[in-house]
Coordinates of C-alpha atoms in Angstrom, one line a residue:
Chain A
X28 CA -10.1 23.2 -4.7
X29 CA -8.0 20.2 -4.9
X30 CA -8.3 16.4 -4.9
X31 CA -7.1 14.4 -2.0
X32 CA -6.6 10.7 -1.9
X33 CA -6.1 8.8 1.4
X34 CA -4.7 5.2 1.3
X35 CA -5.7 3.7 4.7
X36 CA -4.3 0.4 6.0
X37 CA -5.2 0.5 9.7
X38 CA -7.8 -1.7 11.3
X39 CA -11.1 -0.2 12.6
X40 CA -10.5 -1.7 16.1
X41 CA -7.0 -1.6 17.7
X42 CA -5.8 1.7 16.3
X43 CA -7.2 5.2 16.0
X44 CA -5.5 5.7 12.6
X45 CA -8.7 4.9 10.7
X46 CA -10.7 7.3 12.8
X47 CA -8.1 9.9 12.1
X48 CA -8.4 9.3 8.3
X49 CA -12.2 9.8 8.4
X50 CA -11.8 13.0 10.5
X51 CA -9.2 14.3 8.1
X52 CA -11.5 13.4 5.2
X53 CA -14.3 15.3 6.9
X54 CA -12.1 18.4 7.3
X55 CA -11.0 18.1 3.6
X56 CA -14.6 18.0 2.4
X57 CA -15.6 20.9 4.6
X58 CA -12.9 22.9 2.9
X59 CA -14.3 22.0 -0.5
X60 CA -11.8 19.4 -1.6
X61 CA -12.7 16.2 -3.5
X62 CA -11.7 13.3 -1.3
X63 CA -11.1 9.7 -2.3
X64 CA -10.4 6.9 0.2
X65 CA -8.8 3.6 -0.5
X66 CA -9.2 1.0 2.2
X67 CA -6.8 -1.9 2.1
X68 CA -5.2 -4.4 4.5
X69 CA -7.0 -4.5 7.9
X70 CA -8.8 -1.3 7.0
X71 CA -11.2 -3.4 5.0
X72 CA -13.0 -4.0 8.3
X73 CA -15.1 -1.0 7.1
X74 CA -16.4 -3.2 4.3
X75 CA -18.8 -5.0 6.6
X76 CA -22.2 -3.3 7.1
X77 CA -24.3 -3.5 10.1
X78 CA -21.5 -3.3 12.7
X79 CA -23.0 -2.6 16.1
X80 CA -21.7 0.6 17.7
X81 CA -20.2 0.3 21.2
X82 CA -18.7 3.2 23.1
X83 CA -15.6 1.2 23.8
X84 CA -14.8 0.7 20.1
X85 CA -14.3 2.9 17.1
X86 CA -17.3 3.0 14.8
X87 CA -17.0 4.9 11.6
X88 CA -19.8 3.7 9.5
X89 CA -22.1 6.6 10.2
X90 CA -19.5 9.2 9.5
X91 CA -18.3 7.3 6.4
X92 CA -21.9 7.3 5.0
X93 CA -22.3 10.9 5.7
X94 CA -19.1 11.8 3.9
X95 CA -20.0 9.6 1.0
X96 CA -23.3 11.5 0.7
X97 CA -21.1 14.6 0.3
X98 CA -19.2 13.1 -2.5
X99 CA -16.3 11.1 -0.9
X100 CA -15.5 8.1 -3.0
X101 CA -14.6 5.1 -0.9
X102 CA -13.2 2.0 -2.5
X103 CA -12.1 -1.2 -0.7
X104 CA -9.5 -3.7 -1.8
X105 CA -11.5 -6.6 -3.1
X106 CA -8.8 -9.2 -2.5
X107 CA -8.1 -8.0 1.1
X108 CA -11.8 -8.1 1.8
X109 CA -12.4 -11.6 0.4
X110 CA -9.4 -12.9 2.2
X111 CA -11.1 -11.8 5.5
X112 CA -14.5 -13.2 4.6
X113 CA -16.1 -9.8 3.7
X114 CA -18.0 -10.4 0.5
X115 CA -19.8 -8.2 -2.0
X116 CA -23.1 -8.5 -0.2
X117 CA -21.5 -7.3 3.1
X118 CA -20.4 -3.9 1.7
X119 CA -22.2 -0.8 3.0
X120 CA -24.3 1.0 0.4
X121 CA -22.2 3.4 -1.8
X122 CA -18.8 1.7 -1.1
X123 CA -17.1 0.3 -4.1
X124 CA -14.8 -2.7 -4.4
X125 CA -11.8 -2.8 -6.7
X126 CA -8.3 -4.3 -7.1
X127 CA -5.2 -2.4 -6.0
X128 CA -4.7 -0.8 -9.4
X129 CA -7.6 1.5 -8.6
X130 CA -5.5 3.2 -5.9
X131 CA -2.5 3.4 -8.1
X132 CA -4.5 5.0 -10.9
X133 CA -5.8 7.6 -8.4
X134 CA -2.3 8.8 -7.7
X135 CA -2.1 10.3 -11.2
X136 CA -4.8 12.9 -10.9
X137 CA -4.8 13.5 -7.1
X138 CA -3.1 16.6 -5.9
X139 CA -2.1 15.1 -2.5
X140 CA -1.8 11.5 -1.6
X141 CA -1.8 10.7 2.1
X142 CA -0.8 7.1 2.9
X143 CA -1.9 6.1 6.4
X144 CA -0.1 2.9 7.1
X145 CA -1.1 -0.3 8.8
X146 CA 0.0 -1.9 12.1
Chain B
X2 CA -0.7 14.2 -17.0
X3 CA 1.8 11.6 -18.4
X4 CA 4.0 9.4 -16.2
X5 CA 3.7 9.8 -12.4
X6 CA 6.6 8.5 -10.3
X7 CA 5.8 6.8 -7.1
X8 CA 8.2 5.6 -4.4
X9 CA 7.1 2.7 -2.1
X10 CA 9.2 2.8 1.0
X11 CA 9.1 -0.4 3.1
X12 CA 10.3 0.0 6.7
X13 CA 8.7 -3.0 8.3
X14 CA 10.2 -6.5 8.4
X15 CA 8.4 -9.4 6.7
X16 CA 5.7 -11.7 8.1
X17 CA 5.2 -9.8 11.4
X18 CA 2.7 -7.6 9.7
X19 CA 1.1 -7.4 6.2
X20 CA 2.8 -4.1 5.4
X21 CA 5.6 -5.4 3.2
X22 CA 3.4 -7.7 1.3
X23 CA 0.9 -4.9 0.7
X24 CA 3.7 -2.6 -0.6
X25 CA 4.7 -5.3 -3.1
X26 CA 1.2 -6.1 -4.3
X27 CA 0.3 -2.5 -4.6
X28 CA 3.5 -1.7 -6.5
X29 CA 2.9 -4.7 -8.8
X30 CA -0.7 -3.5 -9.4
X31 CA 0.8 -0.5 -11.3
X32 CA 1.0 -2.9 -14.2
X33 CA -2.8 -2.9 -14.6
X34 CA -3.6 0.5 -13.3
X35 CA -3.9 1.9 -16.9
X36 CA -7.5 0.5 -17.1
X37 CA -8.5 3.3 -14.7
X38 CA -6.5 6.0 -16.4
X39 CA -6.8 8.4 -19.3
X40 CA -4.8 7.6 -22.4
X41 CA -1.1 8.5 -22.0
X42 CA -1.2 8.4 -18.2
X43 CA 0.9 5.9 -16.3
X44 CA 2.4 5.3 -12.9
X45 CA 6.1 4.4 -12.6
X46 CA 6.9 2.8 -9.2
X47 CA 10.2 2.1 -7.5
X48 CA 10.2 0.0 -4.3
X49 CA 12.9 0.6 -1.7
X50 CA 13.6 -1.3 1.5
X51 CA 15.0 0.7 4.4
X52 CA 15.5 0.2 8.1
X53 CA 14.2 -3.2 9.3
X54 CA 12.5 -3.4 6.0
X55 CA 15.7 -4.7 4.4
X56 CA 15.0 -8.0 6.1
X57 CA 12.4 -8.6 3.5
X58 CA 15.3 -9.1 1.1
X59 CA 16.7 -12.1 2.8
X60 CA 16.9 -15.0 0.3
X61 CA 15.7 -18.6 0.5
X62 CA 12.5 -17.7 2.4
X63 CA 10.4 -20.7 3.2
X64 CA 7.0 -19.1 3.8
X65 CA 5.2 -21.6 1.5
X66 CA 6.7 -24.5 3.4
X67 CA 6.2 -23.1 6.9
X68 CA 3.0 -21.0 6.6
X69 CA 1.5 -22.2 3.3
X70 CA 1.6 -18.7 1.8
X71 CA 3.6 -17.1 -0.9
X72 CA 6.9 -15.6 0.3
X73 CA 7.9 -12.0 0.3
X74 CA 10.8 -13.2 -1.8
X75 CA 8.5 -14.4 -4.5
X76 CA 6.8 -11.0 -4.7
X77 CA 10.2 -9.3 -4.8
X78 CA 11.3 -11.5 -7.7
X79 CA 8.0 -10.8 -9.4
X80 CA 8.9 -7.1 -9.2
X81 CA 12.2 -7.8 -10.9
X82 CA 10.5 -9.9 -13.5
X83 CA 8.2 -7.0 -14.6
X84 CA 11.1 -4.6 -14.6
X85 CA 9.9 -2.8 -11.4
X86 CA 13.1 -1.4 -9.7
X87 CA 13.9 -2.9 -6.3
X88 CA 16.3 -0.9 -4.2
X89 CA 17.9 -1.7 -0.9
X90 CA 19.5 0.6 1.6
X91 CA 23.2 -0.3 1.9
X92 CA 23.7 1.4 5.3
X93 CA 20.8 -0.6 6.8
X94 CA 22.1 -3.8 5.3
X95 CA 25.4 -3.2 7.1
X96 CA 23.6 -2.3 10.3
X97 CA 21.8 -5.6 10.2
X98 CA 24.9 -7.6 9.2
X99 CA 23.5 -8.5 5.8
X100 CA 25.9 -9.0 2.8
X101 CA 24.9 -9.1 -0.8
X102 CA 25.2 -12.9 -0.8
X103 CA 22.5 -13.1 1.9
X104 CA 19.9 -11.2 -0.1
X105 CA 17.8 -11.4 -3.2
X106 CA 20.0 -9.9 -6.0
X107 CA 18.1 -11.2 -9.0
X108 CA 15.3 -13.3 -10.3
X109 CA 17.2 -15.1 -13.0
X110 CA 15.4 -18.4 -12.1
X111 CA 12.1 -16.6 -13.2
X112 CA 13.7 -15.2 -16.3
X113 CA 14.1 -11.6 -15.0
X114 CA 16.8 -9.4 -16.4
X115 CA 16.5 -6.6 -13.8
X116 CA 18.7 -6.9 -10.7
X117 CA 18.4 -5.5 -7.2
X118 CA 20.1 -2.1 -6.8
X119 CA 22.0 -1.4 -3.6
X120 CA 21.8 2.3 -2.9
X121 CA 22.9 4.7 -0.2
X122 CA 20.4 6.5 1.9
X123 CA 21.5 9.7 0.2
X124 CA 20.3 8.3 -3.1
X125 CA 17.0 7.2 -1.5
X126 CA 16.5 10.7 -0.1
X127 CA 17.2 12.2 -3.5
X128 CA 14.5 10.0 -5.0
X129 CA 12.1 10.8 -2.2
X130 CA 12.5 14.4 -3.1
X131 CA 11.9 13.9 -6.8
X132 CA 8.8 11.6 -6.9
X133 CA 5.2 12.9 -6.9
X134 CA 4.0 10.6 -4.2
X135 CA 5.6 8.6 -1.3
X136 CA 3.9 5.6 0.1
X137 CA 5.3 4.3 3.4
X138 CA 4.7 0.8 4.4

């Protein structure tokens, strides 16, 4: 099986692209692939734990944690998060924070890179 | 694995969204990515501006004065300074009425030797077909 890396830049609320990224990750893991996810730009909204689920808004924390328990590596852009007031203590358990070079480095070994752009 | 070629394709104009800035900062981050890689591995990025994205190349941007933030221009010049190739689509410049004297052609003021390369869409397409990964912003 291969290694997939998704670079995701869309916000949690206001677009369904982030939801799509998690659904695709779920499908990739189900097929036995190793999946990495880089959250940058407005996608760092995922780096705030304890978000209250409402049916009118996307809420991916539960699925993200489930996928992380199955081996998905999720890393959030540290600078993008800090710029938005999401600090180290806000990060959901298991999520990592790194600078943008983490994502660039992942492009070397990954078989397929899917870049899911921002707004 | 060795060197992996990446093409950052910027289609969005500056300041309306964060896309162009993120493309530039991610491309520049290639300089320090080696700390996460095995010995001998590296990433070799090119950043290319196409469509409305060529508007990022307009020179004399005043973002610091107007918004209090670094300009896209300063990031583009930083790319040239670290020898990261900056390409611009000639056809899209023509479409938007931009001439070479209107855009960032170098970063000599920062001490950069590399200059902006003006390329045809056919050249860009060729590059898109040859790189390992494409990153659209």
